[in-house]
Amino acid sequence: MEITFLGTGTSQGIPIIGSDHPVCLSEDSRDKRLRVSILVEWDNYTYVVDCGPDFRQQMLANQVSKIDGILFTHEHNDHIIGLDDVRPFYFKQGDISVYAHPRVIKALEKRFDYVFETVNKYPGTPSLKINEINDNPFTIGNLDVVPVNVWHHKLQVYAFRFGDFAYVTDAKTIEEEELEKLKGVKVLTVNALRKEPHLSHFNLEEALDFIKKVNPERAYLTHISHLLGFHEEVEKELPKNVFLAYDNLKITI
């Protein structure tokens, strides 16, 4: 299985529009972060987790020619608003499979009402194959995926376990029974917004504590804001099996 980090930034991305923060002015390409998303590939299958405002740019940068579906973690703008840009895939492949909590599907129906239209639908809009998911494992391609509930302040968010790899974003707390679903993963990705505490996201200290509980062989940090600091400097502070992810990084599990 190959994982591509399509974007590793928080909701505003890095650099932030109009910001003169030193990280936003960095010339290190690893400090330039699009909105958070990953590409998961194995055998002949290609799936995306989340579809934010940078989706088109991410697909072009990684020369993605087809996707078998999109898994949504939750309905916040930086995770769903690029959905219209699945059109080129739809024109080539037909209906695009979407996997999400029923609450998230309702949010998509509201934001993208024209996509869900059934009467006099404009011919240039994409069509979706909706798959509502719950807390039970589900299958994509030939792989079983385990949804894991985490809490983004008071909002339920799905993390996903793909065999030996798990992807956790926009998490602040997790219940013990859900944490058990992650035990035994070899590679873990988890959000680490900044060093200071935050209402709805792990900060760096909380992310590292979470990694210790899961105890993977290696871990990658994502959903990073400019307030975490420069990539090169932060990496030097991390445990030897923990790394900062960066846009277009590819890892193999």
Short mmCIF file of C-alpha atoms in Angstrom, two decimals:
data_model
loop_
_atom_site.label_atom_id
_atom_site.label_comp_id
_atom_site.label_asym_id
_atom_site.label_seq_id
_atom_site.Cartn_x
_atom_site.Cartn_y
_atom_site.Cartn_z
CA MET A 1 0.00 0.00 0.00
CA GLU A 2 1.23 3.49 -0.89
CA ILE A 3 0.04 6.63 0.87
CA THR A 4 0.48 10.07 -0.69
CA PHE A 5 -0.01 13.10 1.52
CA LEU A 6 -1.90 15.36 -0.89
CA GLY A 7 -2.12 18.14 1.69
CA THR A 8 -0.90 18.49 5.27
CA GLY A 9 -2.12 21.95 6.23
CA THR A 10 -4.93 23.23 8.39
CA SER A 11 -8.08 24.96 7.13
CA GLN A 12 -6.29 28.12 5.92
CA GLY A 13 -3.30 26.32 4.44
CA ILE A 14 0.25 27.63 4.59
CA PRO A 15 1.05 30.34 3.66
CA ILE A 16 -2.03 32.10 4.97
CA ILE A 17 -3.34 34.84 2.71
CA GLY A 18 -1.77 38.18 3.64
CA SER A 19 0.31 36.79 6.50
CA ASP A 20 3.84 37.95 7.25
CA HIS A 21 4.46 35.18 9.81
CA PRO A 22 7.98 33.76 9.29
CA VAL A 23 6.67 30.24 8.49
CA CYS A 24 4.33 31.70 5.88
CA LEU A 25 7.34 33.42 4.28
CA SER A 26 9.50 30.27 4.35
CA GLU A 27 11.16 29.20 1.11
CA ASP A 28 11.27 25.55 2.25
CA SER A 29 8.73 23.69 0.11
CA ARG A 30 7.87 21.51 3.12
CA ASP A 31 6.48 24.60 4.86
CA LYS A 32 3.95 25.16 2.06
CA ARG A 33 0.88 23.11 2.95
CA LEU A 34 -2.37 22.60 1.07
CA ARG A 35 -5.52 21.54 2.88
CA VAL A 36 -5.36 18.09 4.42
CA SER A 37 -6.04 14.96 2.35
CA ILE A 38 -4.41 11.65 1.46
CA LEU A 39 -4.37 9.29 -1.51
CA VAL A 40 -4.43 5.57 -0.66
CA GLU A 41 -3.32 3.12 -3.35
CA TRP A 42 -2.97 -0.66 -3.38
CA ASP A 43 -3.24 -3.29 -6.12
CA ASN A 44 -5.21 -1.38 -8.79
CA TYR A 45 -7.30 0.63 -6.34
CA THR A 46 -7.07 4.37 -5.71
CA TYR A 47 -9.07 6.13 -2.99
CA VAL A 48 -8.95 9.64 -1.57
CA VAL A 49 -9.68 10.61 2.03
CA ASP A 50 -11.37 14.02 2.01
CA CYS A 51 -11.77 16.40 -0.90
CA GLY A 52 -10.96 19.95 0.11
CA PRO A 53 -10.55 23.24 -1.77
CA ASP A 54 -7.16 22.23 -3.17
CA PHE A 55 -8.40 18.92 -4.67
CA ARG A 56 -7.86 19.89 -8.31
CA GLN A 57 -4.33 21.13 -7.66
CA GLN A 58 -3.53 17.99 -5.67
CA MET A 59 -4.75 15.67 -8.42
CA LEU A 60 -2.69 17.50 -11.02
CA ALA A 61 0.44 17.62 -8.86
CA ASN A 62 0.34 13.86 -8.35
CA GLN A 63 -0.84 12.95 -11.87
CA VAL A 64 -3.85 11.05 -10.58
CA SER A 65 -5.77 9.66 -13.56
CA LYS A 66 -8.57 7.80 -11.77
CA ILE A 67 -10.12 7.43 -8.35
CA ASP A 68 -12.29 4.59 -7.12
CA GLY A 69 -13.94 6.65 -4.41
CA ILE A 70 -13.75 9.29 -1.70
CA LEU A 71 -13.97 8.70 2.05
CA PHE A 72 -15.07 11.69 4.10
CA THR A 73 -13.97 12.19 7.69
CA HIS A 74 -16.48 14.99 8.39
CA GLU A 75 -18.27 17.91 6.77
CA HIS A 76 -16.08 20.93 7.48
CA ASN A 77 -15.32 23.08 4.46
CA ASP A 78 -11.62 22.21 4.20
CA HIS A 79 -12.58 18.53 3.85
CA ILE A 80 -15.48 18.61 1.37
CA ILE A 81 -15.62 21.76 -0.72
CA GLY A 82 -13.57 20.40 -3.65
CA LEU A 83 -16.21 17.80 -4.48
CA ASP A 84 -17.29 19.51 -7.71
CA ASP A 85 -13.79 18.94 -9.09
CA VAL A 86 -14.43 15.20 -9.37
CA ARG A 87 -16.07 16.05 -12.72
CA PRO A 88 -13.14 14.92 -14.91
CA PHE A 89 -13.15 11.56 -13.14
CA TYR A 90 -16.93 11.31 -13.52
CA PHE A 91 -16.76 12.09 -17.25
CA LYS A 92 -14.25 9.24 -17.70
CA GLN A 93 -15.52 6.71 -15.17
CA GLY A 94 -19.18 7.38 -14.40
CA ASP A 95 -20.65 7.85 -10.92
CA ILE A 96 -18.05 8.49 -8.22
CA SER A 97 -18.40 6.44 -5.02
CA VAL A 98 -18.60 8.43 -1.80
CA TYR A 99 -18.38 6.97 1.72
CA ALA A 100 -19.54 9.09 4.65
CA HIS A 101 -21.60 9.29 7.81
CA PRO A 102 -25.31 10.06 7.10
CA ARG A 103 -24.85 13.47 8.73
CA VAL A 104 -22.06 14.27 6.29
CA ILE A 105 -24.19 13.11 3.34
CA LYS A 106 -26.89 15.59 4.41
CA ALA A 107 -24.28 18.36 4.51
CA LEU A 108 -23.14 17.43 0.99
CA GLU A 109 -26.74 17.48 -0.23
CA LYS A 110 -27.11 21.00 1.14
CA ARG A 111 -23.80 22.35 -0.20
CA PHE A 112 -24.01 20.58 -3.54
CA ASP A 113 -27.75 20.45 -4.13
CA TYR A 114 -27.24 20.60 -7.91
CA VAL A 115 -25.20 17.37 -7.78
CA PHE A 116 -28.05 15.57 -6.02
CA GLU A 117 -30.75 17.01 -8.31
CA THR A 118 -32.92 14.35 -9.98
CA VAL A 119 -35.13 16.57 -12.18
CA ASN A 120 -33.69 18.60 -15.06
CA LYS A 121 -30.17 18.09 -13.78
CA TYR A 122 -27.57 20.15 -15.59
CA PRO A 123 -25.56 17.74 -17.81
CA GLY A 124 -22.15 19.09 -16.77
CA THR A 125 -22.52 18.18 -13.11
CA PRO A 126 -21.03 14.99 -11.61
CA SER A 127 -23.08 12.14 -10.21
CA LEU A 128 -22.24 10.25 -7.04
CA LYS A 129 -22.80 6.73 -5.76
CA ILE A 130 -23.62 7.33 -2.10
CA ASN A 131 -22.49 4.83 0.53
CA GLU A 132 -23.59 5.71 4.05
CA ILE A 133 -21.20 4.31 6.64
CA ASN A 134 -21.54 3.74 10.37
CA ASP A 135 -19.27 2.38 13.07
CA ASN A 136 -19.05 -1.03 11.38
CA PRO A 137 -16.21 -2.01 9.03
CA PHE A 138 -16.93 -1.64 5.32
CA THR A 139 -15.20 -2.81 2.16
CA ILE A 140 -13.59 -0.75 -0.57
CA GLY A 141 -12.00 -2.67 -3.40
CA ASN A 142 -10.67 -5.81 -1.73
CA LEU A 143 -9.89 -4.14 1.60
CA ASP A 144 -11.87 -3.85 4.82
CA VAL A 145 -11.80 -0.38 6.36
CA VAL A 146 -12.44 0.18 10.07
CA PRO A 147 -14.08 3.52 10.98
CA VAL A 148 -12.89 4.96 14.30
CA ASN A 149 -14.80 7.67 16.14
CA VAL A 150 -12.82 10.68 17.34
CA TRP A 151 -14.10 13.99 18.66
CA HIS A 152 -13.37 17.36 17.06
CA HIS A 153 -14.51 19.40 20.06
CA LYS A 154 -18.21 18.33 20.04
CA LEU A 155 -18.32 17.04 16.47
CA GLN A 156 -17.97 13.33 15.69
CA VAL A 157 -15.30 12.67 13.06
CA TYR A 158 -14.30 9.38 11.46
CA ALA A 159 -10.70 8.25 11.47
CA PHE A 160 -10.02 5.28 9.20
CA ARG A 161 -7.91 2.17 9.57
CA PHE A 162 -6.72 0.54 6.33
CA GLY A 163 -5.07 -2.67 7.48
CA ASP A 164 -1.71 -1.71 8.98
CA PHE A 165 -2.22 2.01 8.31
CA ALA A 166 -4.48 4.42 10.20
CA TYR A 167 -5.39 8.02 9.41
CA VAL A 168 -6.63 10.32 12.17
CA THR A 169 -7.39 13.98 11.49
CA ASP A 170 -9.23 16.78 13.29
CA ALA A 171 -9.13 14.87 16.60
CA LYS A 172 -9.11 16.34 20.09
CA THR A 173 -10.34 13.37 22.15
CA ILE A 174 -10.97 9.66 21.65
CA GLU A 175 -12.73 7.13 23.83
CA GLU A 176 -10.84 4.06 25.04
CA GLU A 177 -12.99 1.58 23.13
CA GLU A 178 -12.30 3.46 19.91
CA LEU A 179 -8.60 3.66 20.69
CA GLU A 180 -8.54 -0.14 20.82
CA LYS A 181 -9.47 -0.24 17.12
CA LEU A 182 -6.13 1.37 16.34
CA LYS A 183 -3.95 -1.00 18.33
CA GLY A 184 -1.53 -2.99 16.19
CA VAL A 185 -1.24 -0.53 13.30
CA LYS A 186 2.26 -0.23 11.92
CA VAL A 187 1.93 3.31 10.57
CA LEU A 188 -0.21 6.04 12.11
CA THR A 189 -1.01 9.51 10.82
CA VAL A 190 -2.45 12.01 13.30
CA ASN A 191 -3.20 15.73 13.43
CA ALA A 192 -0.88 18.10 15.32
CA LEU A 193 -2.06 21.66 14.84
CA ARG A 194 0.44 23.66 16.89
CA LYS A 195 2.37 23.63 20.17
CA GLU A 196 -0.16 25.64 22.18
CA PRO A 197 -3.38 23.90 23.30
CA HIS A 198 -6.39 24.21 20.98
CA LEU A 199 -10.11 23.74 21.56
CA SER A 200 -10.73 21.14 18.88
CA HIS A 201 -7.39 19.74 17.68
CA PHE A 202 -4.49 17.85 19.21
CA ASN A 203 -1.54 20.10 19.84
CA LEU A 204 1.94 18.60 19.44
CA GLU A 205 2.13 17.28 23.00
CA GLU A 206 -1.29 15.63 22.77
CA ALA A 207 -0.46 14.11 19.39
CA LEU A 208 2.74 12.58 20.75
CA ASP A 209 0.86 11.20 23.77
CA PHE A 210 -1.70 9.70 21.41
CA ILE A 211 1.07 8.08 19.36
CA LYS A 212 2.51 6.52 22.52
CA LYS A 213 -0.88 4.98 23.34
CA VAL A 214 -1.31 3.49 19.86
CA ASN A 215 2.38 2.49 19.71
CA PRO A 216 2.90 2.18 15.94
CA GLU A 217 6.26 1.42 14.36
CA ARG A 218 6.24 4.94 12.89
CA ALA A 219 3.94 7.93 12.87
CA TYR A 220 3.40 11.01 10.73
CA LEU A 221 1.95 14.34 11.83
CA THR A 222 -0.49 16.26 9.62
CA HIS A 223 -3.14 19.03 9.71
CA ILE A 224 -0.34 21.41 10.65
CA SER A 225 -0.63 25.18 11.05
CA HIS A 226 2.08 27.79 10.68
CA LEU A 227 2.09 28.07 14.48
CA LEU A 228 3.75 24.66 14.85
CA GLY A 229 6.93 26.16 13.43
CA PHE A 230 9.38 25.51 10.63
CA HIS A 231 9.37 21.94 9.31
CA GLU A 232 13.14 21.52 9.59
CA GLU A 233 13.26 22.74 13.19
CA VAL A 234 10.21 20.83 14.47
CA GLU A 235 11.43 17.53 13.01
CA LYS A 236 14.58 17.77 15.15
CA GLU A 237 12.40 17.85 18.30
CA LEU A 238 10.43 14.69 17.49
CA PRO A 239 10.97 11.10 18.69
CA LYS A 240 12.99 9.00 16.24
CA ASN A 241 9.90 7.17 14.91
CA VAL A 242 7.75 10.30 14.46
CA PHE A 243 7.95 12.52 11.37
CA LEU A 244 6.28 15.64 10.03
CA ALA A 245 4.37 14.80 6.89
CA TYR A 246 4.61 17.28 4.03
CA ASP A 247 2.72 17.76 0.78
CA ASN A 248 3.36 15.09 -1.88
CA LEU A 249 5.29 12.85 0.53
CA LYS A 250 4.82 9.20 -0.41
CA ILE A 251 5.20 6.35 2.07
CA THR A 252 4.87 2.61 1.63
CA ILE A 253 3.31 0.24 4.13
#
